XYZ file of N, CA and C in Angstrom:
594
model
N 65.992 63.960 32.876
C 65.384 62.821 32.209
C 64.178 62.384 33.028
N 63.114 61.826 32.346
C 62.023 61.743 32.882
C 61.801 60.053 33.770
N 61.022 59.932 34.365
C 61.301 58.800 35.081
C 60.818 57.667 34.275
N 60.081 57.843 32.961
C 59.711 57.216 32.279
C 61.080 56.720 30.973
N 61.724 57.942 30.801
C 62.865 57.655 29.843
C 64.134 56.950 30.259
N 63.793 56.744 31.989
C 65.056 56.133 32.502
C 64.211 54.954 32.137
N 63.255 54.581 32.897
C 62.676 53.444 32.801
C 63.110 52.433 31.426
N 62.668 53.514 30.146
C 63.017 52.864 29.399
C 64.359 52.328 29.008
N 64.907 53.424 29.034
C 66.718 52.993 29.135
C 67.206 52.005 30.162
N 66.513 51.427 30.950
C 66.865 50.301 31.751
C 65.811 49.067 31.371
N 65.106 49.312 30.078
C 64.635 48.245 29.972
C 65.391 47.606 28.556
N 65.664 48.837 27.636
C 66.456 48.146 26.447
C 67.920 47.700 26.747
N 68.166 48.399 27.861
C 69.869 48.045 28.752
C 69.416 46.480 28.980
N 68.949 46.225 29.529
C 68.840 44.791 29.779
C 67.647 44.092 29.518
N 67.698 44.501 28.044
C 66.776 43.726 26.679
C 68.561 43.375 25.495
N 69.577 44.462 25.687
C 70.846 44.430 25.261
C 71.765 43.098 25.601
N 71.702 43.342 26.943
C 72.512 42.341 27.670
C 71.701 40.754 27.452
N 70.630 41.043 27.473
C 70.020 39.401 27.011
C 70.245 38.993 26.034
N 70.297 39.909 24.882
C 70.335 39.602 23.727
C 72.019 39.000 23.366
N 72.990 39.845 24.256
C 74.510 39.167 24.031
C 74.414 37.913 24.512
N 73.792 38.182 25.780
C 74.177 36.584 26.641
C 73.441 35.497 25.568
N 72.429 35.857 24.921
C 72.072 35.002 23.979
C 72.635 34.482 22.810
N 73.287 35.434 22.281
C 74.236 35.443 20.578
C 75.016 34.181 21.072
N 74.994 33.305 20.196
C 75.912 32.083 20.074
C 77.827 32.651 19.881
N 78.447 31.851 19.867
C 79.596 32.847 19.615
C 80.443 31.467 18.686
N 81.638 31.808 18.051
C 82.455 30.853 17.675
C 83.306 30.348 18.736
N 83.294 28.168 18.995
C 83.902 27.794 19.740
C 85.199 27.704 19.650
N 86.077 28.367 18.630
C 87.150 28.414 18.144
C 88.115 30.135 18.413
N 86.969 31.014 17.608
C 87.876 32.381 18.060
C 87.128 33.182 18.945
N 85.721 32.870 19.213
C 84.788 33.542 20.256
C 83.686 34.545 19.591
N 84.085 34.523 17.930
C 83.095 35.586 17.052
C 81.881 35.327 17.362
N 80.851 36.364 17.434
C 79.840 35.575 17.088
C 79.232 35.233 15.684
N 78.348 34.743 15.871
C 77.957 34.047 14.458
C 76.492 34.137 14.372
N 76.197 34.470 13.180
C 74.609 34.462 12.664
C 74.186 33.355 13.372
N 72.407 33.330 13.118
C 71.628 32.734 13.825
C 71.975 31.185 12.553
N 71.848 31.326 11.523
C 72.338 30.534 10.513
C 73.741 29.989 10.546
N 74.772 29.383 10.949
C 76.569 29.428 10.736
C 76.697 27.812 10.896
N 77.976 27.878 10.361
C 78.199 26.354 10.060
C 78.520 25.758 11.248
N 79.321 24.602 11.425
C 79.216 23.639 12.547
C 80.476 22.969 12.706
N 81.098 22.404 13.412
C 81.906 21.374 13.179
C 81.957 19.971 14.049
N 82.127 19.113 13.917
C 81.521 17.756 14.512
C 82.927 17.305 15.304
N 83.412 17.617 16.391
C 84.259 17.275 17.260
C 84.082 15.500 17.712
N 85.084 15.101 16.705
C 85.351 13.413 16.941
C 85.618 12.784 18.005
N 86.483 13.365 19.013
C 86.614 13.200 20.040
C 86.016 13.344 21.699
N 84.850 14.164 21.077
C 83.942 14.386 21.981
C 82.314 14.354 21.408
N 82.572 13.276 20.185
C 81.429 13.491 19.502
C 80.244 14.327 20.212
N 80.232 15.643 19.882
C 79.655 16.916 20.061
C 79.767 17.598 18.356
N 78.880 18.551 18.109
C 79.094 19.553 17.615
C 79.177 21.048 18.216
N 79.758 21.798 16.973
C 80.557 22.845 17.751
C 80.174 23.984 16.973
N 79.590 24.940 17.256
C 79.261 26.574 16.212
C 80.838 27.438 15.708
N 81.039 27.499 14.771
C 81.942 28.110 14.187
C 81.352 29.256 13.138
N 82.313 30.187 13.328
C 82.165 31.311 12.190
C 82.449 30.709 10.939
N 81.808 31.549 10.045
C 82.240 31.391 8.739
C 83.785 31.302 8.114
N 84.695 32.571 8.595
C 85.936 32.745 8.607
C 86.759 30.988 8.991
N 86.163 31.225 10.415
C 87.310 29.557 11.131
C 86.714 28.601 10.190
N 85.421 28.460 9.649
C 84.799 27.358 8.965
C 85.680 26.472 7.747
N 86.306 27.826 7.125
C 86.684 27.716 5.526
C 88.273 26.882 5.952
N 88.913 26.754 7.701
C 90.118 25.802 7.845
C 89.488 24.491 7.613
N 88.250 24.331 7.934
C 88.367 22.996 7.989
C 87.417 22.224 6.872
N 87.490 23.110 5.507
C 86.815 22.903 4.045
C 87.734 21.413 3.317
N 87.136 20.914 3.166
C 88.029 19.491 2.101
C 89.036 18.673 3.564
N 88.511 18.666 4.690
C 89.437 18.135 6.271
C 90.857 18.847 5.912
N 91.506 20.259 5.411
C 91.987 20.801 5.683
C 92.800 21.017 6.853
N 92.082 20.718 7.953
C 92.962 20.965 9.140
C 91.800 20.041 10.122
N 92.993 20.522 11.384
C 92.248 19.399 12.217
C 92.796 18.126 12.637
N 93.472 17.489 11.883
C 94.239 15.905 11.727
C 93.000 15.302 11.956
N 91.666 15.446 11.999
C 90.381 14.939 11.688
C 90.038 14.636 13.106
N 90.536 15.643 13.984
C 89.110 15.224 15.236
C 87.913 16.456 14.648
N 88.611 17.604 13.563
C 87.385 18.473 13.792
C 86.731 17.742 12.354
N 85.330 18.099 11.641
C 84.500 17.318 10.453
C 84.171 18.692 10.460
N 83.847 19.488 9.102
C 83.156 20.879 9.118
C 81.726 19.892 8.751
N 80.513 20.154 9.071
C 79.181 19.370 8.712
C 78.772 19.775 7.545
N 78.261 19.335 6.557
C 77.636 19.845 5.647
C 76.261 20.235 5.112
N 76.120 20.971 4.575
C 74.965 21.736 4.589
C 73.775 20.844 3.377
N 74.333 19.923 2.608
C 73.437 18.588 1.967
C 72.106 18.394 2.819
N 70.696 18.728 2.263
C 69.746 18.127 2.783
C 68.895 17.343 1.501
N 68.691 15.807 1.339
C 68.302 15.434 -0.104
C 67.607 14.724 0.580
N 66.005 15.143 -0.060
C 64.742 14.139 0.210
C 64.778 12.894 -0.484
N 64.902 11.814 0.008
C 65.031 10.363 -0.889
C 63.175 9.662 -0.967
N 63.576 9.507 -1.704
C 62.042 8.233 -2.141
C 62.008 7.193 -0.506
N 61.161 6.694 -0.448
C 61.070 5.714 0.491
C 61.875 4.316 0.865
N 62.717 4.593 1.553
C 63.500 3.613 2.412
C 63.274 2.748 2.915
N 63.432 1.301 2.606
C 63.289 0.386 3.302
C 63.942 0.374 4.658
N 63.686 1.108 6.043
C 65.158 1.074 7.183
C 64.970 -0.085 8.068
N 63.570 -0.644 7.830
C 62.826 -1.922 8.192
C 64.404 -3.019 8.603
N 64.884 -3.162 7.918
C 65.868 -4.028 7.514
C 66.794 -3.637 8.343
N 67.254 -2.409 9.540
C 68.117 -2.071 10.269
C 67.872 -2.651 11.141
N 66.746 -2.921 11.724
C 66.158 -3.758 13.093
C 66.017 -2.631 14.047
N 65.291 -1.560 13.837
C 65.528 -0.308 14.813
C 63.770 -0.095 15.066
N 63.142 -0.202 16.090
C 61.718 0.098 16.498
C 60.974 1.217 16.474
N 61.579 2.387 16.136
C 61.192 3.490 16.121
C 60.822 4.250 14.411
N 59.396 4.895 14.724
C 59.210 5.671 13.733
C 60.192 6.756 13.236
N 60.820 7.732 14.136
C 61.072 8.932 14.291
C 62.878 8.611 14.491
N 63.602 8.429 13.648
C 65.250 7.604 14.099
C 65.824 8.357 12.920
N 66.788 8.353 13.771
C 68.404 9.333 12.376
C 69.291 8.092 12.934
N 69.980 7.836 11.447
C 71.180 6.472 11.031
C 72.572 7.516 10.801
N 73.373 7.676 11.518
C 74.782 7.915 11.297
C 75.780 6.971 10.970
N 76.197 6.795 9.908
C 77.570 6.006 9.678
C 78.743 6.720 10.374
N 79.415 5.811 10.812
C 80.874 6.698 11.542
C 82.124 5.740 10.874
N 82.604 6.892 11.128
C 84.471 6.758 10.707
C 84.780 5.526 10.386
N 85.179 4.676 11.577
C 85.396 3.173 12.256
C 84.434 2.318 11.392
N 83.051 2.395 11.301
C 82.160 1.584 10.077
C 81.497 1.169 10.644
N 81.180 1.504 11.882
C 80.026 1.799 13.030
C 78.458 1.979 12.399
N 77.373 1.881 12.792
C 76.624 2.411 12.144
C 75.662 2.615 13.149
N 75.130 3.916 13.951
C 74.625 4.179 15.297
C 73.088 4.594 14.623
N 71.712 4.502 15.303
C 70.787 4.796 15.285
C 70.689 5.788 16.347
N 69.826 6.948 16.326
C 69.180 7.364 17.627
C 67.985 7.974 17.531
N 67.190 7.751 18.238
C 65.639 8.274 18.059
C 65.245 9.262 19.409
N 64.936 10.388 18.847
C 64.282 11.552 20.034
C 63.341 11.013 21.062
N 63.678 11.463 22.256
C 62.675 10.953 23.448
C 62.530 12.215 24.410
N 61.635 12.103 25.252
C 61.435 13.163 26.189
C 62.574 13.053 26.739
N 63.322 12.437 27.207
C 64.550 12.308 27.661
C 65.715 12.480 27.012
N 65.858 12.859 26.047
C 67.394 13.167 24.697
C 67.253 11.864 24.184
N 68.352 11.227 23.472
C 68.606 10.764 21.866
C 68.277 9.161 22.934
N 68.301 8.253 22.412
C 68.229 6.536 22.396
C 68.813 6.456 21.860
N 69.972 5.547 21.586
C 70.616 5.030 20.509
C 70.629 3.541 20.730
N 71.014 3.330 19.379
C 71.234 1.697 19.328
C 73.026 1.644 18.121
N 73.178 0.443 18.613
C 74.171 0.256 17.343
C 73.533 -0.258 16.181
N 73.816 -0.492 15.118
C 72.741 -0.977 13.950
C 73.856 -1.773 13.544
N 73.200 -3.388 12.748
C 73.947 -4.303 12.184
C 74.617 -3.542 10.971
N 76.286 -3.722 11.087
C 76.682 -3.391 9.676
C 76.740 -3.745 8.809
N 76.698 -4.924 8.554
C 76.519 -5.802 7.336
C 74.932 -5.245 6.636
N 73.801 -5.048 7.582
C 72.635 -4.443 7.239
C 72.704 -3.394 6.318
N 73.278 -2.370 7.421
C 73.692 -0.710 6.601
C 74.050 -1.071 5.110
N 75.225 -1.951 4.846
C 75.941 -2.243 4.043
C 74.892 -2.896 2.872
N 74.143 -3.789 3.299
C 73.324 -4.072 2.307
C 72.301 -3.047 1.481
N 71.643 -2.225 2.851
C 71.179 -1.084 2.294
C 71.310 0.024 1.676
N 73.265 0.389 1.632
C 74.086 1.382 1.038
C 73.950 0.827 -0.384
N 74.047 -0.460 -0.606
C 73.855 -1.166 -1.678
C 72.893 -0.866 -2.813
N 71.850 -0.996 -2.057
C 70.359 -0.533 -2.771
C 70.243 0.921 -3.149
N 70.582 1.485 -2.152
C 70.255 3.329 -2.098
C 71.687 3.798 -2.547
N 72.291 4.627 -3.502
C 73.266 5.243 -3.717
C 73.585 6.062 -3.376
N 72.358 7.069 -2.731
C 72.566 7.930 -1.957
C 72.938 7.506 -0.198
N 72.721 6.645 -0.325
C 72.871 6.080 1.135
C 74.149 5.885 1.252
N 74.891 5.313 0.472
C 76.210 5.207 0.124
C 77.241 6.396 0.148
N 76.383 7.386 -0.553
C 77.139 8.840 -0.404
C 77.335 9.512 0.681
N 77.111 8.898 1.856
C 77.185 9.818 3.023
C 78.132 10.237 4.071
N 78.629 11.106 3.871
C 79.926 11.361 4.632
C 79.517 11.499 6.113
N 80.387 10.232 6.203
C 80.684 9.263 7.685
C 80.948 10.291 8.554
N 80.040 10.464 10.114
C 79.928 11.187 11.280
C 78.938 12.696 11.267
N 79.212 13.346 10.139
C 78.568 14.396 9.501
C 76.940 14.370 9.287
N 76.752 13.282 8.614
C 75.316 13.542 7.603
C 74.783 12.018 8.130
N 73.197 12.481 8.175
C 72.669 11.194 8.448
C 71.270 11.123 7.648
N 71.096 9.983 8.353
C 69.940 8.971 7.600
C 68.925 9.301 8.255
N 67.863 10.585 8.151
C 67.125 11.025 8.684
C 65.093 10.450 8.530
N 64.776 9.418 9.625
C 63.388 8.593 8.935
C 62.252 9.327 9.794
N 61.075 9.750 9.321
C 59.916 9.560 9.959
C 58.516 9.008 9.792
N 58.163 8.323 10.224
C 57.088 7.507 9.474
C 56.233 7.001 11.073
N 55.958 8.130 11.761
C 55.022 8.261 12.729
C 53.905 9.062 12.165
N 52.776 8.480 12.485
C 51.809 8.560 12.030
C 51.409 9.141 10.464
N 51.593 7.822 9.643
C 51.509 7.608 8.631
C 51.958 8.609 7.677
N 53.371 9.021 8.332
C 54.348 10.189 7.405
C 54.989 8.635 6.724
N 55.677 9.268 5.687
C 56.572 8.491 5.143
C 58.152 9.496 4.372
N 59.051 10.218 5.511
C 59.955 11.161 5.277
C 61.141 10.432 5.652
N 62.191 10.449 4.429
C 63.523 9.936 4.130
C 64.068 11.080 3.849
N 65.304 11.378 4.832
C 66.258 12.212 4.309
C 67.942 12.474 4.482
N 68.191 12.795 3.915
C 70.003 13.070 4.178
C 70.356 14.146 4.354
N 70.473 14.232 5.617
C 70.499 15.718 6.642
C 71.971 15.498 7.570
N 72.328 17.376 7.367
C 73.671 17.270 8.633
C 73.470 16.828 10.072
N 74.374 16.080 10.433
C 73.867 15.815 11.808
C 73.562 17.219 12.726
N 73.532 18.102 12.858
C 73.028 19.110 13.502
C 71.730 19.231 13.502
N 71.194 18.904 11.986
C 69.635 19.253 11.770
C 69.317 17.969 12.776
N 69.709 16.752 12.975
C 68.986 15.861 13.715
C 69.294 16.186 15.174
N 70.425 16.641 15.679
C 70.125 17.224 16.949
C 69.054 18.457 17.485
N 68.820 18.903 16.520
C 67.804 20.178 16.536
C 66.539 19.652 16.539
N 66.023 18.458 15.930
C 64.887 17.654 16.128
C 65.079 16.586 17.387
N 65.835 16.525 17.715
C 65.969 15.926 19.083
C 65.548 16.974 20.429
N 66.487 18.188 20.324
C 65.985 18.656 21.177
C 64.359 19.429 21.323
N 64.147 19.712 19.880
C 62.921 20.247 19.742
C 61.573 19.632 20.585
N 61.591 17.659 19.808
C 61.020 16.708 20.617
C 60.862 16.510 22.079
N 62.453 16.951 22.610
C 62.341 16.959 24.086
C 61.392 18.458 24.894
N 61.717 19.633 24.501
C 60.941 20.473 24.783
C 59.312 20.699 24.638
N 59.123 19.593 23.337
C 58.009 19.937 23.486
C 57.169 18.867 23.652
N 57.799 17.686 24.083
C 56.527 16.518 24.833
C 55.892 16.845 26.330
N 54.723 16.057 26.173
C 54.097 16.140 27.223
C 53.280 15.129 27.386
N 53.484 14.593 29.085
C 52.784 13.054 29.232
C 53.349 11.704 28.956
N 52.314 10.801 29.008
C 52.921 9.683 28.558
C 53.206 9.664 26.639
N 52.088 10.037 25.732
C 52.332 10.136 24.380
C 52.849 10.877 23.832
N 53.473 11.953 24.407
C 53.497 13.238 23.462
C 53.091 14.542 23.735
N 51.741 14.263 24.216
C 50.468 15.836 24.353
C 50.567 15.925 22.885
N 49.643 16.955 22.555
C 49.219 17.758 21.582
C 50.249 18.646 20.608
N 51.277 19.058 21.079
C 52.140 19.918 20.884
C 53.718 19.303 20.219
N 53.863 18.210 20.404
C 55.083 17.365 19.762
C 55.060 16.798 18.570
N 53.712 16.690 18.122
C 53.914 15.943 16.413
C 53.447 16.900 15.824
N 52.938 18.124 15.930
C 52.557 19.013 14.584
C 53.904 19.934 15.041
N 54.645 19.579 15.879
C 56.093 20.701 15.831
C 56.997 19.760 14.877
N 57.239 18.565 14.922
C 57.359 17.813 14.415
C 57.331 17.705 12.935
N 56.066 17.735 12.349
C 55.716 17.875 10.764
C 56.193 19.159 10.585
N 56.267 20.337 11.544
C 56.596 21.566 10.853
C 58.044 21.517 10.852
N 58.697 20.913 11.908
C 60.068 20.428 11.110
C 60.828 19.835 9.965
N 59.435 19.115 9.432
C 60.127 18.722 8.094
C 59.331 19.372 6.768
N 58.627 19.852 7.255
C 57.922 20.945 6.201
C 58.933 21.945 6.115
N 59.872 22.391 7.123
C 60.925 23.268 7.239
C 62.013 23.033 6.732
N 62.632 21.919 6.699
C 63.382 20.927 5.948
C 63.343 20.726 4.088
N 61.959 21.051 4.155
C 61.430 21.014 2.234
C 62.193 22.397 1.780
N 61.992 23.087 3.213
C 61.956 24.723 2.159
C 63.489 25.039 2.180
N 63.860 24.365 3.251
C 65.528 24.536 3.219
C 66.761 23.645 2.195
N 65.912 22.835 1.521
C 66.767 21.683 0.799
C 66.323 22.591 -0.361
């Protein structure tokens, strides 16, 4: 073998091994799972969790679990414009989770991970009122997804995963005190990404 064909064989050998150490796997039986796979929202450690398709279908209709596991759902519905004004939350860029208990948590992306706030419930409640879809949202799972930084105006009802994925996205890609250059057009292409996926 030529010193060039080893070469290569030690470069796709560990172009191989990156690629495993990379594959996500199921936190349940260890499968791995497409780059696409469902989720499940661990109550007790409010975390989410990558599951195969197979383990997914135990925890369809809370099936199993005794409800620390939530399978997330795959619902993404663009709503008309939201009044969230009325939550008392300062941020352009904020996802609204209702939880279990009747909690109602805000958190907004920072160079630093999520902010949260608690949000008045009686508020939520008024605003579930108005919006029917707001109402429809299965508690811990799906949230109240807003952006209206620089003169966006995007309402949506997204799995909580998609808002951790814009959280971390935000964190990787700020820079400085504002942002830099590179955090709000990753940003819009997140929810331009969001259009094509709903």
């Amino acid at each position: 073998m030529s010193a060039d064909g080893a070469l290569a064989r030690v470069i796709r050998s560990a172009a191989d091994r990156a690629a495993t150490a990379e594959a996500e796997s199921c936190e349940l039986c260890a499968a791995r799972v497409a780059d696409e796979h469902p989720h499940l929202y661990d109550t007790g450690a409010a975390e989410v969790r990558c599951v195969c398709g197979p383990c997914s279908v135990l925890f369809a209709d809370g099936a199993a679990g005794e409800g620390r596991y939530r399978l997330v759902p795959r619902r993404r519905l663009r709503l008309p414009p939201v009044d969230t004004g009325v939550l008392g939350v300062p941020v352009g860029l904020v996802f609204f989770v209702p939880r279990s208990d009747g909690a109602v948590t805000a958190q907004g992306p920072s160079p630093a991970g999520a902010m949260r706030w608690e949000v008045d419930a009686d508020a939520w409640r008024r605003l579930a009122a108005e919006v029917p879809q707001v109402a429809s949202m299965t508690p811990d799972v799906e949230a109240l997804l807003v952006n209206t930084v620089r003169g966006l105006s995007e309402h949506w009802i997204v799995p909580v995963d998609d808002c951790f994925r814009m959280t971390a996205l935000v964190r990787r890609e700020w820079r400085g005190l504002s942002g830099g250059g590179r955090v709000w057009p990753a940003v819009e292409q997140f929810f331009r990404d969001l259009t094509e996926r709903s």
